[in-house]
Amino acid sequence: MADPVTLTGATGFVGRAILAELRFRGIPVHAVSRHPGPAQTGVIWHRADLLRKEDRARVAGLAPLLIHAAWEVPHGSFWTAPSNTAWQAASLDLIRRFCAAGGTRVLALGTCAEYDAQIAGLWNEDRLIAPSTPYGQAKAELHCDLAAVCGTGLVWARLFHLYGPGEDRRRLVPSLIDAIRQGQPAEVRASGLIRDFASTAHVAHCIVTLLLSGATGAFDIGSGAARSLGALAQIIARELNAPDLLRLSSPAQAAETAIMAPELHRLRAAIGPCDERPETALAAHVRADREATPSV
């Protein structure tokens, strides 16, 4: 039987997709959350607030493998939230305790916001680390600290843009779905910007595969199939049979980065083919979202 995995943030936006992937593979899970989810085969729930030292001490030694997905990311405000500093410190303490308890391997979630978004060049793991927000700064500093604590036992997964079940309805993909389903214009400003949007299911598959692969170090994770924001919106509108409701505009603000799309060469070398086409995956998500919310 596979070694059990402790998963923090197991009810979060990305965490619940990781939980589903672990269960699909038959891997026993110690799922950690402030608000435990429903009973599931192969899952033991642990109620914990990881900002509390006693709770971190209680869950640190549950399993030899750890996926640390917990962090507070309220829509919009997380970029500058003071809680980023608290989560940076709590994450470092948790993983120090995990290693002291005999834990052997950690996969922790980073972000593309660690990179310098303004310089020209390829988006890969060699790009300059120069975050422009407190959120990106906290993640970048945590990565440095964990590399010193865990050594080759650390995998650092830098996530790019995401969509999936349970997403805040104010974010790009669900907001476009909702507008179109309500018969309202769906506006996309700066529709020419190139972004890599991946489903949380795809990201979860990559994360669990990396954890089990023996790979080490930092990896960018995305779909590998970047599209313009306008092209992504068109996929959504076509699936909802309402292309006439799209309102695409091209001007972008001077500070906006024209292209944010990871190369994924390092990820492919570690886990094999790992691309996801939005024409298939995003369209399937729109159909599933429509079925889950028959009226908006």
Tab-separated table of C-alpha atoms in Angstrom:
chain	number	residue	atom	x	y	z
A	1	MET	CA	0.000	0.000	0.000
A	2	ALA	CA	1.162	3.535	-0.749
A	3	ASP	CA	2.486	5.661	2.089
A	4	PRO	CA	-0.185	7.916	3.589
A	5	VAL	CA	-0.132	11.635	2.860
A	6	THR	CA	-1.019	14.532	5.119
A	7	LEU	CA	-2.874	17.185	3.116
A	8	THR	CA	-3.365	20.627	4.627
A	9	GLY	CA	-6.029	22.960	3.261
A	10	ALA	CA	-7.982	19.869	2.227
A	11	THR	CA	-11.285	21.736	1.786
A	12	GLY	CA	-9.790	24.691	-0.092
A	13	PHE	CA	-10.067	25.547	-3.780
A	14	VAL	CA	-6.953	23.587	-4.784
A	15	GLY	CA	-6.876	21.292	-1.760
A	16	ARG	CA	-10.140	19.534	-2.492
A	17	ALA	CA	-8.952	18.718	-6.019
A	18	ILE	CA	-5.735	17.280	-4.562
A	19	LEU	CA	-7.806	15.237	-2.114
A	20	ALA	CA	-9.861	13.836	-4.990
A	21	GLU	CA	-6.677	12.902	-6.889
A	22	LEU	CA	-5.169	11.159	-3.855
A	23	ARG	CA	-8.379	9.198	-3.307
A	24	PHE	CA	-8.532	8.269	-7.004
A	25	ARG	CA	-5.064	6.733	-6.662
A	26	GLY	CA	-6.021	4.858	-3.497
A	27	ILE	CA	-3.565	6.780	-1.314
A	28	PRO	CA	-4.551	7.048	2.382
A	29	VAL	CA	-5.003	10.684	3.402
A	30	HIS	CA	-4.856	12.589	6.675
A	31	ALA	CA	-6.907	15.614	5.633
A	32	VAL	CA	-6.345	18.764	7.689
A	33	SER	CA	-8.831	21.639	7.697
A	34	ARG	CA	-10.482	24.133	10.006
A	35	HIS	CA	-13.809	22.687	8.865
A	36	PRO	CA	-13.521	18.967	8.016
A	37	GLY	CA	-15.326	17.645	4.981
A	38	PRO	CA	-17.697	14.694	4.702
A	39	ALA	CA	-16.674	11.129	5.521
A	40	GLN	CA	-14.853	9.521	2.595
A	41	THR	CA	-13.206	6.151	2.139
A	42	GLY	CA	-9.474	6.350	2.824
A	43	VAL	CA	-9.652	9.775	4.454
A	44	ILE	CA	-9.135	10.621	8.123
A	45	TRP	CA	-10.153	14.192	8.913
A	46	HIS	CA	-8.286	16.354	11.419
A	47	ARG	CA	-9.806	19.649	12.548
A	48	ALA	CA	-6.974	22.168	12.948
A	49	ASP	CA	-6.226	25.863	12.649
A	50	LEU	CA	-2.634	25.917	11.431
A	51	LEU	CA	-2.138	29.458	12.702
A	52	ARG	CA	-2.265	27.920	16.197
A	53	LYS	CA	1.016	26.371	17.386
A	54	GLU	CA	-0.698	23.577	19.331
A	55	ASP	CA	-2.676	22.526	16.267
A	56	ARG	CA	0.471	22.456	14.124
A	57	ALA	CA	2.165	20.268	16.723
A	58	ARG	CA	-0.804	17.882	16.720
A	59	VAL	CA	-0.863	17.243	12.954
A	60	ALA	CA	2.831	17.520	12.024
A	61	GLY	CA	3.634	13.824	12.488
A	62	LEU	CA	0.577	12.162	10.970
A	63	ALA	CA	2.251	10.745	7.843
A	64	PRO	CA	5.672	10.509	6.150
A	65	LEU	CA	4.534	12.615	3.158
A	66	LEU	CA	3.056	16.105	3.280
A	67	ILE	CA	1.255	18.262	0.715
A	68	HIS	CA	0.945	21.742	2.190
A	69	ALA	CA	-1.873	23.571	0.376
A	70	ALA	CA	-3.228	25.642	3.265
A	71	TRP	CA	-3.112	29.463	2.978
A	72	GLU	CA	-5.715	32.224	3.226
A	73	VAL	CA	-6.493	33.652	-0.221
A	74	PRO	CA	-9.704	35.737	-0.019
A	75	HIS	CA	-10.572	37.060	-3.469
A	76	GLY	CA	-8.683	40.229	-4.337
A	77	SER	CA	-7.453	41.106	-0.843
A	78	PHE	CA	-4.951	38.259	-0.428
A	79	TRP	CA	-2.319	40.080	-2.500
A	80	THR	CA	-1.684	42.558	0.314
A	81	ALA	CA	-3.283	40.839	3.332
A	82	PRO	CA	-1.338	40.993	6.629
A	83	SER	CA	-2.178	37.302	7.097
A	84	ASN	CA	0.449	36.404	4.478
A	85	THR	CA	3.158	36.998	7.071
A	86	ALA	CA	1.358	34.800	9.603
A	87	TRP	CA	0.925	32.000	7.067
A	88	GLN	CA	4.582	32.204	6.063
A	89	ALA	CA	5.681	31.738	9.690
A	90	ALA	CA	3.096	29.039	10.430
A	91	SER	CA	4.019	27.086	7.291
A	92	LEU	CA	7.711	27.121	8.157
A	93	ASP	CA	6.996	25.977	11.724
A	94	LEU	CA	4.669	23.191	10.562
A	95	ILE	CA	7.198	21.788	8.123
A	96	ARG	CA	10.045	22.019	10.629
A	97	ARG	CA	7.905	19.971	12.994
A	98	PHE	CA	7.055	17.542	10.179
A	99	CYS	CA	10.731	16.945	9.445
A	100	ALA	CA	11.569	16.593	13.144
A	101	ALA	CA	8.844	13.942	13.450
A	102	GLY	CA	10.473	11.846	10.704
A	103	GLY	CA	8.645	13.199	7.669
A	104	THR	CA	10.546	12.447	4.476
A	105	ARG	CA	9.034	14.493	1.661
A	106	VAL	CA	7.145	17.785	1.334
A	107	LEU	CA	5.322	19.339	-1.586
A	108	ALA	CA	4.310	22.937	-0.868
A	109	LEU	CA	2.403	25.363	-3.073
A	110	GLY	CA	4.092	28.442	-4.437
A	111	THR	CA	2.920	30.969	-7.020
A	112	CYS	CA	3.917	32.573	-10.296
A	113	ALA	CA	3.679	35.856	-8.344
A	114	GLU	CA	7.148	35.060	-6.966
A	115	TYR	CA	8.639	35.964	-10.347
A	116	ASP	CA	9.525	39.378	-11.748
A	117	ALA	CA	6.573	39.944	-14.080
A	118	GLN	CA	7.977	43.034	-15.769
A	119	ILE	CA	11.193	41.778	-17.339
A	120	ALA	CA	11.304	40.271	-20.804
A	121	GLY	CA	12.102	36.619	-21.185
A	122	LEU	CA	10.788	33.119	-20.774
A	123	TRP	CA	8.570	32.066	-17.902
A	124	ASN	CA	10.447	29.144	-16.407
A	125	GLU	CA	12.177	28.220	-13.170
A	126	ASP	CA	15.265	30.274	-14.110
A	127	ARG	CA	13.280	33.522	-14.246
A	128	LEU	CA	14.295	36.191	-11.732
A	129	ILE	CA	12.540	35.935	-8.370
A	130	ALA	CA	11.385	39.478	-7.571
A	131	PRO	CA	7.801	39.527	-6.267
A	132	SER	CA	5.896	42.792	-6.357
A	133	THR	CA	3.230	41.909	-3.754
A	134	PRO	CA	3.296	40.837	-0.094
A	135	TYR	CA	1.690	37.525	-1.114
A	136	GLY	CA	4.420	36.765	-3.638
A	137	GLN	CA	7.104	37.921	-1.204
A	138	ALA	CA	5.822	35.631	1.557
A	139	LYS	CA	5.776	32.636	-0.779
A	140	ALA	CA	9.259	33.373	-2.166
A	141	GLU	CA	10.758	33.738	1.305
A	142	LEU	CA	9.027	30.557	2.469
A	143	HIS	CA	10.533	28.656	-0.455
A	144	CYS	CA	14.035	29.767	0.523
A	145	ASP	CA	13.468	28.808	4.153
A	146	LEU	CA	11.998	25.408	3.311
A	147	ALA	CA	14.835	24.602	0.915
A	148	ALA	CA	17.228	25.036	3.828
A	149	VAL	CA	15.072	22.908	6.155
A	150	CYS	CA	14.098	20.090	3.777
A	151	GLY	CA	16.950	19.952	1.286
A	152	THR	CA	16.226	17.437	-1.465
A	153	GLY	CA	13.030	16.403	0.338
A	154	LEU	CA	11.224	19.525	-0.921
A	155	VAL	CA	9.126	19.985	-4.051
A	156	TRP	CA	7.965	23.581	-4.609
A	157	ALA	CA	5.037	23.879	-7.032
A	158	ARG	CA	4.554	27.347	-8.537
A	159	LEU	CA	0.962	27.576	-9.740
A	160	PHE	CA	-0.174	29.871	-12.541
A	161	HIS	CA	-3.821	30.742	-13.305
A	162	LEU	CA	-6.553	28.334	-12.218
A	163	TYR	CA	-10.241	27.567	-12.568
A	164	GLY	CA	-12.377	24.811	-11.119
A	165	PRO	CA	-15.320	23.778	-8.925
A	166	GLY	CA	-15.938	25.941	-5.881
A	167	GLU	CA	-14.167	28.960	-7.323
A	168	ASP	CA	-15.143	32.419	-6.087
A	169	ARG	CA	-17.814	33.567	-8.546
A	170	ARG	CA	-16.109	36.966	-8.899
A	171	ARG	CA	-13.078	35.444	-10.627
A	172	LEU	CA	-12.711	35.511	-14.398
A	173	VAL	CA	-14.099	32.143	-15.498
A	174	PRO	CA	-17.162	31.917	-13.215
A	175	SER	CA	-17.983	35.610	-13.655
A	176	LEU	CA	-18.127	35.144	-17.434
A	177	ILE	CA	-20.237	32.002	-17.057
A	178	ASP	CA	-22.678	33.777	-14.741
A	179	ALA	CA	-22.999	36.863	-16.936
A	180	ILE	CA	-23.726	34.838	-20.060
A	181	ARG	CA	-26.186	32.537	-18.308
A	182	GLN	CA	-28.051	35.590	-17.038
A	183	GLY	CA	-28.246	36.948	-20.580
A	184	GLN	CA	-25.979	39.877	-19.750
A	185	PRO	CA	-22.946	41.185	-21.657
A	186	ALA	CA	-19.749	39.370	-20.649
A	187	GLU	CA	-16.945	41.903	-20.753
A	188	VAL	CA	-13.256	41.051	-21.024
A	189	ARG	CA	-10.936	44.009	-20.882
A	190	ALA	CA	-7.398	43.627	-22.249
A	191	SER	CA	-8.571	40.532	-24.101
A	192	GLY	CA	-5.248	40.223	-25.913
A	193	LEU	CA	-3.285	39.364	-22.764
A	194	ILE	CA	-1.857	35.831	-22.915
A	195	ARG	CA	-2.413	33.700	-19.824
A	196	ASP	CA	-2.123	30.026	-18.903
A	197	PHE	CA	-5.328	28.819	-17.229
A	198	ALA	CA	-5.385	25.240	-15.908
A	199	SER	CA	-8.144	23.297	-14.201
A	200	THR	CA	-7.639	22.424	-10.540
A	201	ALA	CA	-8.073	18.748	-11.481
A	202	HIS	CA	-5.122	19.004	-13.894
A	203	VAL	CA	-3.019	20.849	-11.325
A	204	ALA	CA	-3.861	18.248	-8.678
A	205	HIS	CA	-2.785	15.453	-11.023
A	206	CYS	CA	0.560	17.185	-11.609
A	207	ILE	CA	1.070	17.826	-7.888
A	208	VAL	CA	0.445	14.257	-6.781
A	209	THR	CA	2.538	12.863	-9.633
A	210	LEU	CA	5.417	15.152	-8.634
A	211	LEU	CA	5.132	14.097	-4.992
A	212	LEU	CA	5.393	10.419	-5.936
A	213	SER	CA	8.022	10.875	-8.657
A	214	GLY	CA	11.110	11.470	-6.562
A	215	ALA	CA	11.661	14.829	-8.270
A	216	THR	CA	13.014	17.663	-6.178
A	217	GLY	CA	13.186	21.447	-6.365
A	218	ALA	CA	10.905	24.057	-7.927
A	219	PHE	CA	8.444	23.359	-10.741
A	220	ASP	CA	6.073	25.628	-12.637
A	221	ILE	CA	2.613	24.099	-13.067
A	222	GLY	CA	0.068	25.136	-15.682
A	223	SER	CA	-1.846	23.841	-18.664
A	224	GLY	CA	1.008	24.223	-21.141
A	225	ALA	CA	-1.527	25.686	-23.578
A	226	ALA	CA	-1.686	29.432	-23.013
A	227	ARG	CA	-4.401	31.421	-24.777
A	228	SER	CA	-5.463	35.059	-24.908
A	229	LEU	CA	-8.134	36.075	-22.421
A	230	GLY	CA	-10.373	36.725	-25.388
A	231	ALA	CA	-9.874	33.182	-26.725
A	232	LEU	CA	-10.692	31.705	-23.320
A	233	ALA	CA	-13.842	33.820	-23.142
A	234	GLN	CA	-14.851	32.621	-26.596
A	235	ILE	CA	-14.580	28.984	-25.454
A	236	ILE	CA	-16.973	29.760	-22.593
A	237	ALA	CA	-19.406	31.684	-24.800
A	238	ARG	CA	-19.456	28.985	-27.473
A	239	GLU	CA	-20.181	26.298	-24.894
A	240	LEU	CA	-23.115	28.384	-23.625
A	241	ASN	CA	-24.310	29.121	-27.172
A	242	ALA	CA	-24.067	32.876	-26.674
A	243	PRO	CA	-21.048	34.288	-28.534
A	244	ASP	CA	-23.028	37.480	-29.205
A	245	LEU	CA	-22.891	38.373	-25.503
A	246	LEU	CA	-19.107	38.705	-25.447
A	247	ARG	CA	-17.633	42.187	-25.224
A	248	LEU	CA	-13.894	42.051	-25.912
A	249	SER	CA	-11.642	45.089	-25.658
A	250	SER	CA	-7.933	45.177	-26.379
A	251	PRO	CA	-6.255	48.031	-24.479
A	252	ALA	CA	-4.208	46.890	-21.499
A	253	GLN	CA	-2.847	49.005	-18.684
A	254	ALA	CA	0.842	49.811	-18.927
A	255	ALA	CA	1.663	47.733	-15.831
A	256	GLU	CA	-0.031	44.582	-17.134
A	257	THR	CA	2.245	41.815	-18.370
A	258	ALA	CA	1.528	40.821	-21.970
A	259	ILE	CA	2.400	37.136	-21.522
A	260	MET	CA	2.326	34.975	-18.390
A	261	ALA	CA	2.727	31.396	-19.540
A	262	PRO	CA	5.076	28.741	-18.141
A	263	GLU	CA	7.226	26.643	-20.476
A	264	LEU	CA	6.802	23.461	-18.373
A	265	HIS	CA	9.974	21.852	-19.783
A	266	ARG	CA	11.148	20.920	-16.290
A	267	LEU	CA	7.739	19.553	-15.301
A	268	ARG	CA	7.472	17.404	-18.433
A	269	ALA	CA	10.961	16.002	-17.830
A	270	ALA	CA	9.916	14.965	-14.316
A	271	ILE	CA	6.443	13.517	-14.907
A	272	GLY	CA	6.023	13.103	-18.675
A	273	PRO	CA	3.361	14.693	-20.911
A	274	CYS	CA	1.257	17.072	-18.842
A	275	ASP	CA	-0.536	19.472	-21.191
A	276	GLU	CA	-4.228	20.347	-20.938
A	277	ARG	CA	-6.075	22.035	-23.799
A	278	PRO	CA	-8.658	24.634	-22.726
A	279	GLU	CA	-10.764	23.841	-25.801
A	280	THR	CA	-11.459	20.509	-24.093
A	281	ALA	CA	-10.943	21.058	-20.367
A	282	LEU	CA	-12.459	24.537	-20.023
A	283	ALA	CA	-15.441	23.543	-22.170
A	284	ALA	CA	-16.004	20.484	-19.944
A	285	HIS	CA	-15.805	22.701	-16.857
A	286	VAL	CA	-18.444	25.060	-18.260
A	287	ARG	CA	-20.787	22.114	-18.881
A	288	ALA	CA	-20.207	20.736	-15.377
A	289	ASP	CA	-20.730	24.161	-13.806
A	290	ARG	CA	-23.995	24.580	-15.687
A	291	GLU	CA	-25.209	21.170	-14.482
A	292	ALA	CA	-24.184	21.934	-10.881
A	293	THR	CA	-26.021	25.282	-10.905
A	294	PRO	CA	-29.047	24.779	-13.173
A	295	SER	CA	-30.303	28.292	-12.426
A	296	VAL	CA	-28.195	31.395	-11.855
